[in-house]
Coordinates of C-alpha atoms and ligand atoms in Angstrom, one line a residue:
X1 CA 0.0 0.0 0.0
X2 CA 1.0 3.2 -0.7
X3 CA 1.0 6.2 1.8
X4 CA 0.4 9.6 -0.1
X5 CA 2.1 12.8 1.6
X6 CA 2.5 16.0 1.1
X7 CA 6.2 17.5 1.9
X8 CA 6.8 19.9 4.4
X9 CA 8.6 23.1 4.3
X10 CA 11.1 21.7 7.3
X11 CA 11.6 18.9 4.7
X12 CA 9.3 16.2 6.0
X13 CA 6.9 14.2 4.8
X14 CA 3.1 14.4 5.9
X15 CA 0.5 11.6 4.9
X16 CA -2.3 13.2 3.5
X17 CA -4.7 11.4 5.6
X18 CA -4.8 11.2 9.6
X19 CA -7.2 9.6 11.8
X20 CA -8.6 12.2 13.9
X21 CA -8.9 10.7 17.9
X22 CA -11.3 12.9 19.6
X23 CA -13.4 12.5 21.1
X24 CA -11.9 9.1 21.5
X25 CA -10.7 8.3 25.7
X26 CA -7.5 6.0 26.1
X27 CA -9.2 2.9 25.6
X28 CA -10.9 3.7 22.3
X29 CA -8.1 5.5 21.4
X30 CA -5.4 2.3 21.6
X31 CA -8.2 -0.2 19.6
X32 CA -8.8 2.3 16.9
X33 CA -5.2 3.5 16.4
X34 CA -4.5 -0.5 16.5
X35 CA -6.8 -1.8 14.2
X36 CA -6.3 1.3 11.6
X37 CA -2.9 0.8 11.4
X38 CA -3.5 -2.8 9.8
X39 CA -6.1 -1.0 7.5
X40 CA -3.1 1.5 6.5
X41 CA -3.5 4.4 8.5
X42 CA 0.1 6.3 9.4
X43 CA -1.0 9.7 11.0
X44 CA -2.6 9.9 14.2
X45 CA -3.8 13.4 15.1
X46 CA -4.4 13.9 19.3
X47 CA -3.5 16.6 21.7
X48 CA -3.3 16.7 25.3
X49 CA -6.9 18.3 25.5
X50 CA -8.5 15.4 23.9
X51 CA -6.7 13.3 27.2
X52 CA -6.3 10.6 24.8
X53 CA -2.2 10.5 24.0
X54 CA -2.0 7.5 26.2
X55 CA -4.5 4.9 24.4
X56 CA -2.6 6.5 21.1
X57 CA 0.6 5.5 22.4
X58 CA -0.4 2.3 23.3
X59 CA -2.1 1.6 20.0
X60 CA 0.8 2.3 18.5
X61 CA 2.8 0.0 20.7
X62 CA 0.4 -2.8 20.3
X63 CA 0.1 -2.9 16.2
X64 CA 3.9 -3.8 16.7
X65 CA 4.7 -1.6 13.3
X66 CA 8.2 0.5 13.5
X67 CA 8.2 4.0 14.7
X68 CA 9.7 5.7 12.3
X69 CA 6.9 4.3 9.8
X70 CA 4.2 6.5 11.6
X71 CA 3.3 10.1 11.7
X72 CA 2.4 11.2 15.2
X73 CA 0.7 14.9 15.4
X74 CA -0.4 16.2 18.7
X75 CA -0.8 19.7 20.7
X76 CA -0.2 21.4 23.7
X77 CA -2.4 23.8 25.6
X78 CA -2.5 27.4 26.3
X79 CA -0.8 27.0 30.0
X80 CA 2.5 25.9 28.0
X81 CA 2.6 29.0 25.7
X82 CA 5.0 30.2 28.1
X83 CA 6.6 27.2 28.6
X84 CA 6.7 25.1 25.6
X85 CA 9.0 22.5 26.4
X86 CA 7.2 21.7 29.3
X87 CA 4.4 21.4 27.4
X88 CA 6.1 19.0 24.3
X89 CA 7.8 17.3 28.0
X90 CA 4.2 15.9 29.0
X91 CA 2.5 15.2 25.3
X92 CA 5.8 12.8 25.1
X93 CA 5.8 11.6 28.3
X94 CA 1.8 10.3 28.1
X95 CA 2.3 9.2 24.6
X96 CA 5.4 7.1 25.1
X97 CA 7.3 8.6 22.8
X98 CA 10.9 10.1 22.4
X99 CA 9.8 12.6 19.8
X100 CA 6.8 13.8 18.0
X101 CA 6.5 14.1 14.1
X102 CA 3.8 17.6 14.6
X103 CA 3.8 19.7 17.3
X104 CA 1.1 22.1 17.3
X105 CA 0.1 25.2 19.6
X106 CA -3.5 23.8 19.6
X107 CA -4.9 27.9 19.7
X108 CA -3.7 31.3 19.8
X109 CA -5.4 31.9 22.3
X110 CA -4.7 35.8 22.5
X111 CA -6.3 37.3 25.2
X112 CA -3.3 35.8 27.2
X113 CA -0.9 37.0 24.2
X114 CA 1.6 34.2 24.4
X115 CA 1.6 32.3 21.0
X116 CA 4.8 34.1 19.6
X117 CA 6.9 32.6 22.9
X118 CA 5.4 29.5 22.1
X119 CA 6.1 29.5 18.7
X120 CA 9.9 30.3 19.3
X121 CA 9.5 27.8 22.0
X122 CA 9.0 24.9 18.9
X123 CA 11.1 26.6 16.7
X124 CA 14.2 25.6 19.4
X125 CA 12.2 21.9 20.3
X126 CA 12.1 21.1 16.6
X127 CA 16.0 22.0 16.4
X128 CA 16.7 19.4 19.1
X129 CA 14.8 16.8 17.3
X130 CA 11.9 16.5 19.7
X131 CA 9.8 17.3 17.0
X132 CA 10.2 16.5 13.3
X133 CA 8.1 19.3 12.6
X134 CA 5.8 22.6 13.5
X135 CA 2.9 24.3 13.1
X136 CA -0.3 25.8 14.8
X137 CA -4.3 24.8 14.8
X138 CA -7.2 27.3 14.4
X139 CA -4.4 30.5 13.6
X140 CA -5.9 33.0 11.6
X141 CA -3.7 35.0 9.0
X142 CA -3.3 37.8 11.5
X143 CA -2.6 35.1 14.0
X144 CA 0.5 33.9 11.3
X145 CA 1.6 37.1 10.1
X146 CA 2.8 37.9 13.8
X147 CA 4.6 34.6 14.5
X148 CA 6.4 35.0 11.1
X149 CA 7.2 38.8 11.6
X150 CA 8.8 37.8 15.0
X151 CA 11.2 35.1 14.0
X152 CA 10.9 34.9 10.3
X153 CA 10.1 31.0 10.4
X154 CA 6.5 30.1 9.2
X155 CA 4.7 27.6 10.4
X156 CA 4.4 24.5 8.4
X157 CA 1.2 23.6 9.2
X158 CA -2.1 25.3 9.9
X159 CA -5.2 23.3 11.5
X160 CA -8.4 24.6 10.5
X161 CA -12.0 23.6 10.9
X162 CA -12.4 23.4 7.3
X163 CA -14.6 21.6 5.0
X164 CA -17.1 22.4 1.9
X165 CA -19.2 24.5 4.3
X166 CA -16.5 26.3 5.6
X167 CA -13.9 26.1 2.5
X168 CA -11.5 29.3 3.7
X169 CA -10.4 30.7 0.9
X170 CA -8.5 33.7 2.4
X171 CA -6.7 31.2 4.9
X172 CA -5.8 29.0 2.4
X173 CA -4.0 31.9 -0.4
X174 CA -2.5 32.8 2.6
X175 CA -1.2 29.6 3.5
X176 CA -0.1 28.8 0.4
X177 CA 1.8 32.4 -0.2
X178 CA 3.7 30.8 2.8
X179 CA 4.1 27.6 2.5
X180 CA 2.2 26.3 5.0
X181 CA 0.3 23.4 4.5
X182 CA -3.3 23.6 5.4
X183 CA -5.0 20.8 7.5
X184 CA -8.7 20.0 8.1
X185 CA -9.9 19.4 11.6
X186 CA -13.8 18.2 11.1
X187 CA -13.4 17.3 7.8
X188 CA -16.8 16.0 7.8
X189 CA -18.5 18.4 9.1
X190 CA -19.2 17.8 13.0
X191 CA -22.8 16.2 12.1
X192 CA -24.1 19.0 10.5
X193 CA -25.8 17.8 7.8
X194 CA -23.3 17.7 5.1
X195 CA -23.5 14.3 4.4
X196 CA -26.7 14.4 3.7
X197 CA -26.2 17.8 1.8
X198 CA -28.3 16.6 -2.2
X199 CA -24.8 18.0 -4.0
X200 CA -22.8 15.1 -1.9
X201 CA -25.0 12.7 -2.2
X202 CA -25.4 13.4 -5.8
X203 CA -22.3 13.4 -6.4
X204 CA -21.3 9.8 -4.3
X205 CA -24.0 8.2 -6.3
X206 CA -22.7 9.2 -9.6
X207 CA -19.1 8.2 -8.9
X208 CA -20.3 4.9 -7.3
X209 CA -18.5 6.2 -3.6
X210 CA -19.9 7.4 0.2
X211 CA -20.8 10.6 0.5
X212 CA -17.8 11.2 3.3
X213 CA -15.1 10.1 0.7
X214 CA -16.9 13.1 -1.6
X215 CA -15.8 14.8 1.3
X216 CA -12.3 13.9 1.9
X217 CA -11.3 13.6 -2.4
X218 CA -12.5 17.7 -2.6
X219 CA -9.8 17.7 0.6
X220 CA -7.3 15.4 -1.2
X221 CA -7.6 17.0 -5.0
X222 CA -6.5 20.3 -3.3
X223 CA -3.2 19.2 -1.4
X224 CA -5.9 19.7 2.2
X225 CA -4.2 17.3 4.3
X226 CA -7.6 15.8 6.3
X227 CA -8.0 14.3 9.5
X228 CA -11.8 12.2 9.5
X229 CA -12.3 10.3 12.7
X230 CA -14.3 7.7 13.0
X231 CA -14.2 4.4 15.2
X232 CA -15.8 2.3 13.4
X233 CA -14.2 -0.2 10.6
X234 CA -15.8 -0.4 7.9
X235 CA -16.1 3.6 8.1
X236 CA -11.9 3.7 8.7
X237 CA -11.6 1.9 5.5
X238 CA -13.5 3.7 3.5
X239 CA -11.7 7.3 4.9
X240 CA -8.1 6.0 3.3
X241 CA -9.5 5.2 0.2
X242 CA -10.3 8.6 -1.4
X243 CA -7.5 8.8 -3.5
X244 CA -9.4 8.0 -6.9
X245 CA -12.6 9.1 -6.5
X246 CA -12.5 11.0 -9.8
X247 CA -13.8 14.5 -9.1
X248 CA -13.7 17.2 -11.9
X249 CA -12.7 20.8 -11.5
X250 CA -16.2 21.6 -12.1
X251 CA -17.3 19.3 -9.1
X252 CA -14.5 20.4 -6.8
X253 CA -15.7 24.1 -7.7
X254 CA -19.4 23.6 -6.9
X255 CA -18.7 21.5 -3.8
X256 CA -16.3 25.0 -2.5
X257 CA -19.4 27.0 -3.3
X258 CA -21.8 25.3 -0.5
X259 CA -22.9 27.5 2.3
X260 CA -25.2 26.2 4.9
X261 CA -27.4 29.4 7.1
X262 CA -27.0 28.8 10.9
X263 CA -23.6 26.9 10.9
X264 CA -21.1 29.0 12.7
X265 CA -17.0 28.2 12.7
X266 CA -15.6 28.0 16.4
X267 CA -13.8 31.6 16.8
X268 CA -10.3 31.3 17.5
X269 CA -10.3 34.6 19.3
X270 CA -12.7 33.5 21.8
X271 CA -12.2 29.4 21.8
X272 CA -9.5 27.4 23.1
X273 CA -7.8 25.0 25.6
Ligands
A2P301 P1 -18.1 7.1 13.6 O1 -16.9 7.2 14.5 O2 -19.2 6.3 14.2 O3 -17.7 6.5 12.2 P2 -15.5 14.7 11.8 O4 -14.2 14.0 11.6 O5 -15.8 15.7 10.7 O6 -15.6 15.4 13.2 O7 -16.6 13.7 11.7 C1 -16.6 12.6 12.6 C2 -18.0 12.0 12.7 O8 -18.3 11.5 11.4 C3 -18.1 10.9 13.6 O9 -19.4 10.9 14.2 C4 -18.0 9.6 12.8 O10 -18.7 8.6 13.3 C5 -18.6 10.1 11.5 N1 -18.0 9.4 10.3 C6 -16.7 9.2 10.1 N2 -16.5 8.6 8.9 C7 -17.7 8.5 8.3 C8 -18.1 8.0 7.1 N3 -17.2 7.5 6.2 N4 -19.4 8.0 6.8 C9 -20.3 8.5 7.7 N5 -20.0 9.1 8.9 C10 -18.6 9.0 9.2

């Protein structure tokens, strides 16, 4: 089996598709990572909010498959801004692990005004090798702009809640004017209602495929690295295989243009462990 990725700025390599863990709790967390590593999975996305790096650890473990064969992402929360490698310390310590592949400052949170000490925190962790790469999760281009006018690294990675409802255009020029990678946290929409949206299922019956894996090829097509969750198997399976779904430009274009009334993003500004 093949593992797609997407390179990295810092010279890594990312697989395109994660499993997403929360809201998984250590014991969920160690089956699922298990079993979808023998169904092909190599990125795990968790963070120490969703108090599930343990079970992803011991998932790991337990598939028996090398280290260096899986991606491991996780995040560290706003009481580590000021202390970062304290905060890399303890997602390493519960996960097992000597070093992650993606640490992430998991939000800005700016009303405490600490993400540029953070971010020069991981700039110095990822120099030491205790992570392979870094990035931040729900940064807005203001948010970016600052880290990179401070120390003139970019992140590589920005997390977003991103998907056909919510496609981001301005984040994602401005990603790509600075060569971060852009990530999609709820890829499938947090249950609401865009599976069942008549232009997805429309679309998954003409191509012969799910309505999610409509979901996760618009992410694919566009170099989105995604990050589904789901526990269950047959469900897991279906996530990886995405790869040929066979959407046109015209398809990926009218899928961008959905808009649903009533469904709000979660405001970094005002959201965040
Ligand atoms: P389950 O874990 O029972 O599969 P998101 O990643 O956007 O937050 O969405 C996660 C939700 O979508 C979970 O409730 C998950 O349920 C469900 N889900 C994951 N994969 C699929 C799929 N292929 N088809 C339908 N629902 C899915």
């Amino acid at each position: 089996m093949t593992t797609h990725t997407i390179a990295l700025s810092g010279g890594t390599h990312l697989p395109t598709i994660a499993l997403g863990t929360w809201p998984m709790d250590d014991a969920e967390a160690r089956r699922v990572v298990a079993s979808a590593i023998e169904l092909g999975y190599r990125h795990f996305d968790t963070a120490e909010n969703y108090e599930n790096e343990r079970g992803v650890g011991d998932g790991l473990r337990d598939s028996g498959i090398d280290r260096a064969d899986i991606w491991v992402t996780t995040k560290f929360n706003r009481r580590w801004h000021a202390a970062p490698a304290e905060g890399l310390k303890g997602n390493l310590q519960r996960l097992g692990l000597d070093y992650v592949d993606l640490a992430l400052i998991h939000w800005p949170n700016p009303d405490q005004d600490r993400y540029v000490q953070a971010w020069e925190g991981l700039i110095e962790l990822r120099a030491q090798g205790l992570a392979r790469a870094i990035g931040t999760s729900n940064f807005t281009p203001a948010h970016l702009t600052r880290l990179i006018d401070a120390t003139g690294v970019a992140p590589e990675v920005n997390q977003l809640e991103l998907h056909p409802y919510f496609d981001r255009p301005a984040e994602r020029a401005f990603h790509a004017a600075h060569g971060i990678v852009t990530e999609a946290w709820s890829p499938l929409g947090r249950g609401n209602g865009l599976l069942d949206e008549p232009l997805v299922t429309g679309l998954a019956g003409r191509l012969g495929v799910t309505p999610a894996q409509v979901i996760l090829a618009w992410d694919v097509v566009q170099g989105i690295v995604t990050i589904p969750k789901s526990s269950d198997p047959g469900r897991l399976a279906q996530n990886l295989d995405v790869f040929d779904v066979g959407l046109t430009d015209a398809d990926v274009a009218a899928l961008s243009a959905l808009t649903a009334s009533g469904i709000e993003p979660v405001d970094p500004e005002r959201f965040g462990h």
